[in-house]
């Protein structure tokens, strides 16, 4: 086996690789040189410099694995690699401890005003009174997002004798309990936490998760850090909260624009600590990334399955052709259902009927449904390879069923999601493109794409009009409207496609209308 290390990685990873393969290290290789030589290699290791384009993949006839030492895979054409049966792996856990430690640094910095005290001493001053701090001990840590990094921050804060509460609507209670954290709603976290730390991915749901209303709820002494992604905190609202001493202080590693504008108003404040997106930058994280990806390549070459595979394994061509028309539908059904169900999913049932039910192994479609269901809430991509494991780790029970009757369609796929407080189902088929034909017990016909909206309401005159008027007031144009009801004057459901994203305040206002039981915005 022959492996090319095309970007600089820690020596330990290269050493390990040499035990199983001939290793060529060429960290200045140009795209043209790579194109001409890629055919010689069975594995390639990159960081972010080397771009693995479709053109390169097309020529990579012997390549079995592309390993990204780090997390983001924007520089790799995942679809082209999957199509060619090349595995793509990364090392998402390599930075978790490093980012958690940076978060601790920022928490301590805010509590003890270290950055401004440092500047004051270097300016020749000795302002002991000005820098009165607070202890972390006995304070409440409020974690938003209890994934890999959030949980490591909790572990470290326990050593500082802090209490931890967390908001993570997608984490099962038992898993949170094992992590030693009490799960609660966002408002309770904001109201009670002395230190708030953000560790969620940036999604339509988390964009400006922390804005004016949220700062209003916080204690006047609260400190907040964001080492996740810029845009989760609304920087304008943050500036106002800090300038008016509505909160005690803030620390950011990530920004809405990176680097922030040279005249950013945040720079005027002395109750904020800023670092230049370096939370993941340590020698250890780089070493671990190299060791992890080397281990993954070794695992594959020795006949095993690497842990962090980001794309699908190669499957037999005939089955793949039969399943291909349904991948998009499965992904959309999963995403639709997980955004529509109220509460975190504990059971996900997928029922195939008609022609599809005749295929022996539908595991790949089931995994694609899971992928659609969990991807909106996780920072690193879940795919058909790792989907089942992710579902298991998040306490989601998966069942698969088959029925012969497809109600006149060639094939139907129904996904039923159950949470502690709700059951929601969607059923669809592929007619040139993915279509949802039934939502709960109501027949509809919608293309699950783009900005969508669902309302459950009482079937009385004026309900539909009131919702339409509200959308109109906010200039949200309806593309397609489908309504269904159980009986005249009973419960009804409306599924809309919209020309633009529906703002959260409009959803709240519709939710408050008479006769509306529930209003949900979705992004597909
Ligand atoms: P993860 O996927 O392991 O965890 C994310 C957690 O957020 C999950 O438990 C998920 O259930 C939860 N979540 C999703 N949507 C939520 C919502 N609306 N409200 C509350 N919780 C929600 O991710 P991770 O590896 O812990 O990374 C966390 C963040 O840190 C990501 O944004 C990642 O991009 C970022 N990150 C930043 C750096 C850096 O250099 N600053 C480095 C690595 C990771």
XYZ file of C-alpha atoms and ligand atoms in Angstrom:
568
model
C 0.000 0.000 0.000
C 1.176 3.527 -0.741
C 0.041 6.652 1.119
C 0.653 10.281 0.219
C 0.825 12.802 3.052
C -0.004 15.959 1.116
C -0.243 18.465 3.994
C 1.959 18.915 7.065
C 0.810 16.638 9.886
C 2.406 15.597 13.146
C 5.386 13.196 12.749
C 3.799 10.569 15.047
C 1.003 9.948 12.542
C 3.539 9.481 9.719
C 5.589 7.082 11.866
C 2.506 4.938 12.574
C 1.569 4.862 8.896
C 5.015 3.625 7.952
C 4.246 0.371 9.808
C 1.674 -0.591 7.180
C 2.453 1.386 4.057
C 5.047 3.063 1.918
C 4.642 6.727 2.858
C 5.479 9.660 0.585
C 5.484 13.058 2.301
C 5.132 15.925 -0.169
C 3.548 18.902 1.562
C 4.142 21.298 -1.298
C 2.595 19.157 -4.020
C 0.711 21.272 -6.598
C -2.762 20.394 -7.942
C -1.215 19.484 -11.337
C 1.376 17.185 -9.731
C -1.331 15.574 -7.625
C -3.503 15.012 -10.686
C -0.618 13.278 -12.446
C 0.413 11.052 -9.526
C -2.783 10.310 -7.572
C -3.213 7.049 -9.454
C -0.194 5.608 -7.603
C -1.740 5.968 -4.134
C -4.095 3.846 -2.013
C -4.455 6.490 0.672
C -3.992 10.248 0.991
C -3.777 12.426 4.106
C -4.680 16.110 3.872
C -5.473 19.006 6.169
C -7.089 22.040 4.505
C -4.416 23.094 1.965
C -4.819 20.268 -0.540
C -8.088 20.266 -2.450
C -9.370 16.836 -3.412
C -11.567 17.777 -6.346
C -13.747 15.609 -8.591
C -11.067 15.921 -11.259
C -8.491 14.390 -8.946
C -10.903 11.717 -7.690
C -11.722 10.733 -11.277
C -8.043 9.900 -11.792
C -7.628 8.164 -8.423
C -8.247 4.623 -9.630
C -6.403 2.932 -6.748
C -7.412 5.273 -3.952
C -9.306 3.623 -1.075
C -9.262 6.321 1.582
C -8.985 10.111 1.885
C -8.113 11.126 5.431
C -8.624 14.671 6.704
C -6.468 15.320 9.783
C -8.989 17.647 11.464
C -12.707 18.247 11.201
C -14.030 20.251 8.213
C -14.048 18.515 4.823
C -14.920 21.500 2.622
C -11.753 20.781 0.600
C -12.898 17.265 -0.356
C -15.600 16.471 -2.927
C -17.517 13.981 -0.770
C -20.064 13.082 -3.446
C -17.392 12.317 -6.025
C -15.506 10.181 -3.484
C -18.670 8.279 -2.515
C -19.569 7.667 -6.122
C -16.121 6.230 -6.725
C -16.319 4.085 -3.572
C -13.545 5.981 -1.791
C -13.907 6.315 1.949
C -13.485 9.766 3.469
C -12.534 9.936 7.155
C -11.744 12.750 9.592
C -10.906 13.167 13.279
C -13.741 15.149 14.892
C -12.786 14.227 18.445
C -9.213 15.470 18.064
C -10.130 19.051 18.995
C -12.745 18.501 21.729
C -10.409 18.701 24.733
C -8.478 21.571 23.181
C -11.650 23.637 22.632
C -12.935 22.725 26.117
C -9.658 23.928 27.651
C -9.820 27.174 25.677
C -13.347 27.659 27.008
C -12.002 27.186 30.560
C -9.358 29.805 29.812
C -12.028 32.243 28.701
C -14.250 31.520 31.724
C -11.356 32.215 34.095
C -10.286 35.238 32.095
C -13.779 36.759 32.376
C -14.122 35.896 36.069
C -10.744 37.451 36.962
C -10.524 40.164 34.262
C -7.102 38.805 33.264
C -6.780 40.446 29.849
C -7.533 43.986 30.994
C -5.478 43.552 34.173
C -2.543 42.438 32.023
C -2.936 45.485 29.785
C -3.196 47.808 32.801
C 0.055 46.510 34.349
C 1.844 46.803 30.999
C 0.547 50.398 30.788
C 2.457 51.079 34.036
C -0.630 51.111 36.281
C -1.338 49.250 39.554
C -5.163 49.207 39.755
C -5.839 46.466 42.326
C -9.376 47.620 43.233
C -10.515 47.857 39.631
C -9.915 44.168 39.045
C -11.995 42.629 41.814
C -13.084 39.247 40.405
C -15.417 36.376 41.238
C -14.747 32.691 41.915
C -16.060 29.894 39.703
C -16.682 27.763 42.826
C -20.388 27.280 43.702
C -21.444 29.158 40.572
C -23.874 27.726 38.028
C -22.543 26.836 34.609
C -25.187 26.940 31.857
C -24.207 24.849 28.837
C -25.983 25.287 25.521
C -25.235 22.132 23.482
C -24.030 19.045 25.366
C -22.090 17.301 22.603
C -18.414 16.378 22.487
C -17.130 19.782 23.617
C -19.984 20.839 25.934
C -19.619 17.621 27.940
C -15.840 18.110 28.302
C -16.418 21.660 29.584
C -18.829 20.268 32.191
C -16.208 17.719 33.328
C -13.671 20.476 33.828
C -16.105 22.826 35.577
C -16.977 20.061 38.061
C -13.336 20.183 39.200
C -13.925 23.887 39.905
C -16.891 22.870 42.111
C -19.471 24.438 39.801
C -23.045 23.209 39.331
C -24.028 22.493 35.742
C -27.349 22.873 33.955
C -27.755 22.439 30.220
C -30.061 23.109 27.305
C -29.887 20.488 24.561
C -33.290 19.481 23.197
C -31.786 16.581 21.265
C -30.006 14.829 24.099
C -31.819 12.063 25.994
C -32.284 12.662 29.738
C -30.409 9.447 30.696
C -27.355 10.438 28.645
C -27.339 13.890 30.286
C -27.644 12.306 33.733
C -24.645 10.096 33.000
C -22.741 13.249 32.088
C -23.669 14.728 35.477
C -25.722 17.599 34.136
C -29.340 18.594 34.654
C -31.178 19.159 31.354
C -33.620 22.032 31.271
C -35.091 24.601 28.875
C -33.188 27.537 27.416
C -34.975 30.149 29.525
C -34.072 28.369 32.776
C -30.429 28.170 31.712
C -30.331 31.857 30.802
C -32.100 32.892 34.003
C -30.000 30.848 36.438
C -26.526 30.517 34.964
C -23.641 32.646 36.227
C -21.494 31.454 33.305
C -23.098 30.534 29.973
C -21.085 28.583 27.425
C -22.210 27.813 23.861
C -21.324 24.526 22.090
C -23.975 24.036 19.393
C -23.523 23.920 15.615
C -24.636 26.961 13.609
C -28.007 25.982 12.091
C -31.125 27.967 11.116
C -32.387 27.133 14.616
C -29.267 28.362 16.444
C -28.643 31.482 14.307
C -29.004 34.410 16.741
C -30.118 31.958 19.426
C -28.788 34.562 21.849
C -30.190 37.997 21.048
C -31.866 40.959 22.848
C -34.630 38.903 24.529
C -32.153 36.315 25.778
C -29.758 38.927 27.225
C -32.765 40.478 28.960
C -33.426 37.178 30.793
C -29.797 36.744 31.990
C -28.492 37.834 35.380
C -26.865 41.281 35.317
C -23.687 39.549 36.485
C -23.782 36.725 33.917
C -20.766 35.946 31.743
C -21.146 34.319 28.331
C -18.620 32.607 26.017
C -18.897 31.409 22.443
C -16.224 29.033 21.131
C -18.659 27.339 18.719
C -19.521 29.333 15.596
C -20.023 33.036 14.873
C -23.642 34.082 14.414
C -25.069 32.046 17.298
C -24.770 35.202 19.398
C -26.254 38.304 17.755
C -23.221 40.638 18.004
C -25.304 43.828 17.865
C -27.390 42.602 20.819
C -24.206 41.503 22.611
C -22.677 44.955 22.194
C -25.804 46.590 23.658
C -25.941 44.148 26.587
C -22.266 44.763 27.429
C -22.327 48.535 26.864
C -25.371 48.871 29.147
C -23.965 46.455 31.743
C -26.969 44.194 31.187
C -24.551 41.286 31.671
C -21.196 40.988 33.454
C -18.983 40.144 30.496
C -18.395 38.033 27.414
C -15.646 36.139 25.625
C -15.639 35.200 21.952
C -13.410 32.984 19.825
C -15.722 33.095 16.795
C -17.461 35.964 14.995
C -20.275 36.727 12.573
C -17.552 37.863 10.144
C -14.011 36.554 10.458
C -11.892 38.498 10.982
C -14.303 41.067 12.463
C -14.272 44.562 10.910
C -11.322 46.666 12.093
C -13.758 49.217 13.544
C -15.984 46.629 15.301
C -17.822 48.284 18.194
C -16.943 45.264 20.351
C -13.313 46.460 20.443
C -14.398 49.582 22.401
C -15.529 47.514 25.387
C -13.366 46.363 28.259
C -15.840 43.739 29.543
C -15.193 41.439 26.579
C -12.279 39.073 25.843
C -11.591 38.225 22.194
C -9.445 35.491 20.608
C -8.915 34.941 16.864
C -10.679 31.560 16.315
C -7.866 29.646 17.989
C -9.892 27.432 20.344
C -8.863 24.323 18.385
C -5.224 25.307 17.865
C -2.919 23.272 20.075
C 0.009 21.010 19.298
C -1.830 18.162 20.993
C -4.935 18.586 18.820
C -2.743 18.488 15.709
C -0.830 15.454 16.997
C -4.071 13.662 17.916
C -5.605 14.461 14.523
C -2.551 12.895 12.800
C -2.606 9.807 15.034
C -6.372 9.333 14.659
C -6.344 9.506 10.851
C -3.266 7.279 10.655
C -5.110 4.728 12.820
C -8.122 4.958 10.515
C -6.006 4.251 7.434
C -4.291 1.350 9.222
C -7.685 -0.026 10.286
C -8.930 0.021 6.676
C -5.761 -1.523 5.241
C -6.019 -4.303 7.816
C -9.594 -5.128 6.765
C -11.509 -3.256 9.475
C -13.891 -0.259 9.367
C -12.558 3.128 10.488
C -14.559 4.936 13.175
C -15.147 8.325 11.523
C -16.259 7.482 7.986
C -18.030 10.434 6.407
C -19.461 8.801 3.309
C -21.024 5.564 2.278
C -19.224 2.306 1.692
C -19.388 0.817 -1.751
C -22.449 -1.389 -2.212
C -23.365 -3.769 -5.016
C -24.265 -1.835 -8.108
C -27.726 -3.310 -8.803
C -29.046 -2.604 -5.311
C -27.504 0.844 -5.409
C -29.355 1.621 -8.671
C -32.666 0.458 -7.196
C -32.242 2.515 -4.036
C -30.842 5.672 -5.639
C -34.240 7.293 -6.499
C -35.199 7.126 -2.805
C -32.114 8.628 -1.120
C -33.377 12.203 -1.428
C -36.851 11.238 -0.183
C -35.413 9.430 2.843
C -33.165 12.343 3.750
C -36.018 14.859 3.407
C -38.497 12.691 5.341
C -35.978 12.357 8.199
C -35.251 16.070 8.261
C -38.965 17.015 7.966
C -40.072 14.702 10.740
C -37.319 15.608 13.197
C -38.053 19.313 12.827
C -41.836 18.788 13.014
C -42.072 16.480 16.018
C -42.435 18.209 19.348
C -39.608 17.126 21.687
C -36.613 14.873 21.195
C -37.114 11.700 19.216
C -36.953 8.463 21.152
C -38.405 6.122 18.504
C -38.051 6.327 14.744
C -39.991 3.804 12.697
C -39.545 3.482 8.943
C -42.081 1.471 6.950
C -41.460 0.593 3.286
C -44.291 -0.535 1.050
C -44.787 -1.631 -2.542
C -41.849 -2.499 -4.806
C -39.288 -1.243 -2.292
C -40.541 -3.756 0.259
C -39.374 -6.547 -2.070
C -35.729 -5.506 -1.699
C -33.990 -7.580 0.973
C -31.682 -5.025 2.468
C -33.031 -1.523 2.946
C -30.549 -0.626 5.662
C -28.976 2.064 3.492
C -32.323 3.867 3.101
C -33.037 3.558 6.809
C -29.635 5.042 7.571
C -30.369 7.890 5.180
C -33.610 8.657 7.068
C -31.618 8.759 10.333
C -29.019 10.964 8.676
C -31.752 13.434 7.684
C -33.258 13.303 11.153
C -30.102 14.006 13.152
C -28.034 16.161 10.772
C -29.963 19.391 11.463
C -28.761 19.247 15.077
C -25.165 18.054 14.886
C -22.019 19.896 13.907
C -20.161 17.162 12.051
C -21.912 15.444 9.167
C -23.772 12.225 9.892
C -23.907 9.886 6.915
C -25.201 6.522 5.868
C -22.164 4.858 7.389
C -22.219 6.384 10.856
C -25.965 7.153 11.136
C -27.018 4.048 13.081
C -24.271 4.520 15.623
C -25.144 8.189 16.095
C -28.826 7.263 16.601
C -27.875 4.637 19.179
C -25.597 7.022 21.071
C -28.368 9.596 21.182
C -30.891 7.101 22.563
C -33.030 6.867 19.404
C -34.589 3.450 18.899
C -34.859 2.511 15.202
C -37.343 0.039 13.751
C -37.836 -0.931 10.152
C -41.009 -2.504 8.716
C -42.374 -3.602 5.346
C -45.875 -3.699 3.862
C -46.966 -4.944 0.455
C -49.799 -2.443 -0.188
C -48.542 0.898 -1.477
C -52.004 2.445 -1.928
C -51.673 2.599 -5.725
C -48.146 4.030 -5.743
C -45.126 2.022 -6.873
C -43.479 2.461 -3.490
C -44.109 4.456 -0.331
C -41.902 5.267 2.621
C -43.477 6.246 5.930
C -41.481 7.651 8.833
C -43.039 7.832 12.284
C -41.214 9.766 14.990
C -42.158 9.453 18.635
C -40.945 11.775 21.370
C -41.947 11.779 25.048
C -44.871 14.104 24.256
C -45.715 13.739 20.567
C -46.028 11.377 17.601
C -45.585 12.741 14.098
C -45.546 10.888 10.811
C -44.867 11.690 7.179
C -45.239 9.415 4.184
C -43.940 10.008 0.704
C -42.770 8.681 -2.585
C -40.544 9.662 -5.470
C -42.353 10.971 -8.562
C -39.455 12.545 -10.498
C -38.549 14.162 -7.161
C -39.265 13.557 -3.479
C -42.894 14.247 -2.468
C -44.659 14.061 0.875
C -48.163 12.689 0.412
C -49.392 12.269 3.951
C -48.653 14.166 7.167
C -50.023 12.442 10.252
C -53.444 11.222 9.083
C -53.968 13.939 6.484
C -53.398 13.576 2.745
C -51.331 16.404 1.260
C -48.955 16.639 -1.704
C -45.858 18.749 -1.165
C -42.296 18.830 -2.400
C -40.170 18.924 0.754
C -37.695 21.605 -0.201
C -36.519 24.987 1.076
C -38.497 27.029 3.593
C -41.591 25.276 4.935
C -44.219 25.846 7.572
C -46.714 23.581 9.320
C -49.700 24.685 11.399
C -52.116 22.499 13.308
C -55.399 24.311 13.837
C -59.138 23.993 14.456
C -61.137 23.541 11.243
C -63.390 26.603 11.627
C -63.996 29.495 9.208
C -61.259 32.132 9.419
C -58.396 29.914 10.731
C -56.626 29.637 7.372
C -57.213 33.317 6.594
C -55.769 34.460 9.920
C -52.573 32.485 9.336
C -52.274 33.761 5.742
C -52.808 37.350 6.922
C -50.066 37.027 9.554
C -47.618 35.756 6.942
C -48.657 38.578 4.624
C -48.076 41.168 7.358
C -44.446 40.043 7.504
C -44.121 39.878 3.729
C -43.686 36.083 3.732
C -45.103 34.843 0.436
C -46.709 31.379 0.236
C -45.527 29.182 -2.651
C -47.752 26.139 -2.191
C -50.485 25.543 0.380
C -51.880 22.126 1.261
C -54.522 21.585 3.916
C -56.051 18.432 5.296
C -58.518 17.690 8.115
C -59.798 14.684 10.001
C -63.476 15.789 9.776
C -65.549 18.935 9.196
C -64.974 21.240 12.179
C -62.338 18.880 13.570
C -58.548 19.192 13.671
C -56.748 20.311 10.538
C -53.195 20.653 9.317
C -51.663 23.128 6.880
C -48.350 22.500 5.090
C -46.858 25.457 3.255
C -43.803 26.095 1.161
C -42.598 29.685 1.525
C -40.505 32.009 -0.605
C -38.301 32.972 2.344
C -37.374 31.784 5.800
C -40.134 32.433 8.296
C -38.883 34.668 11.157
C -39.216 33.225 14.686
C -41.455 36.102 15.819
C -44.003 35.302 13.064
C -44.121 31.662 14.172
C -44.705 32.850 17.757
C -47.498 35.209 16.645
C -49.229 32.468 14.608
C -48.878 30.108 17.543
C -50.747 32.698 19.653
C -53.687 32.981 17.217
C -57.070 31.668 18.350
C -57.744 28.207 16.888
C -54.045 27.441 16.223
C -52.665 24.516 18.237
C -49.138 24.491 16.929
C -46.958 26.375 14.415
C -43.598 25.070 13.181
C -41.032 26.529 10.755
C -38.832 24.058 8.870
C -35.745 24.343 6.679
C -35.179 21.513 4.226
P -21.407 17.999 18.637
O -22.113 17.723 17.384
O -20.676 16.896 19.328
O -22.432 18.637 19.681
C -23.384 19.630 19.361
C -24.512 19.522 20.392
O -25.419 20.616 20.195
C -25.326 18.224 20.237
O -25.414 17.559 21.487
C -26.702 18.715 19.762
O -27.759 17.906 20.258
C -26.750 20.105 20.361
N -27.691 20.989 19.676
C -27.965 21.051 18.341
N -28.884 22.022 18.107
C -29.176 22.571 19.317
C -30.040 23.625 19.734
N -30.806 24.288 18.868
N -30.069 23.950 21.035
C -29.300 23.289 21.944
N -28.489 22.259 21.618
C -28.415 21.916 20.322
O -20.410 19.229 18.325
P -19.035 19.596 19.064
O -17.918 18.838 18.448
O -19.236 19.569 20.535
O -18.869 21.108 18.552
C -19.657 22.154 19.133
C -19.409 23.452 18.389
O -18.028 23.827 18.475
C -19.707 23.379 16.886
O -20.327 24.586 16.493
C -18.335 23.283 16.253
O -18.342 23.771 14.923
C -17.578 24.198 17.186
N -16.119 24.061 17.125
C -15.383 25.219 17.192
C -13.997 25.167 17.152
C -13.181 26.431 17.225
O -12.087 26.457 16.684
N -13.658 27.476 17.899
C -13.368 23.921 17.020
C -14.128 22.746 17.005
C -15.523 22.838 17.059
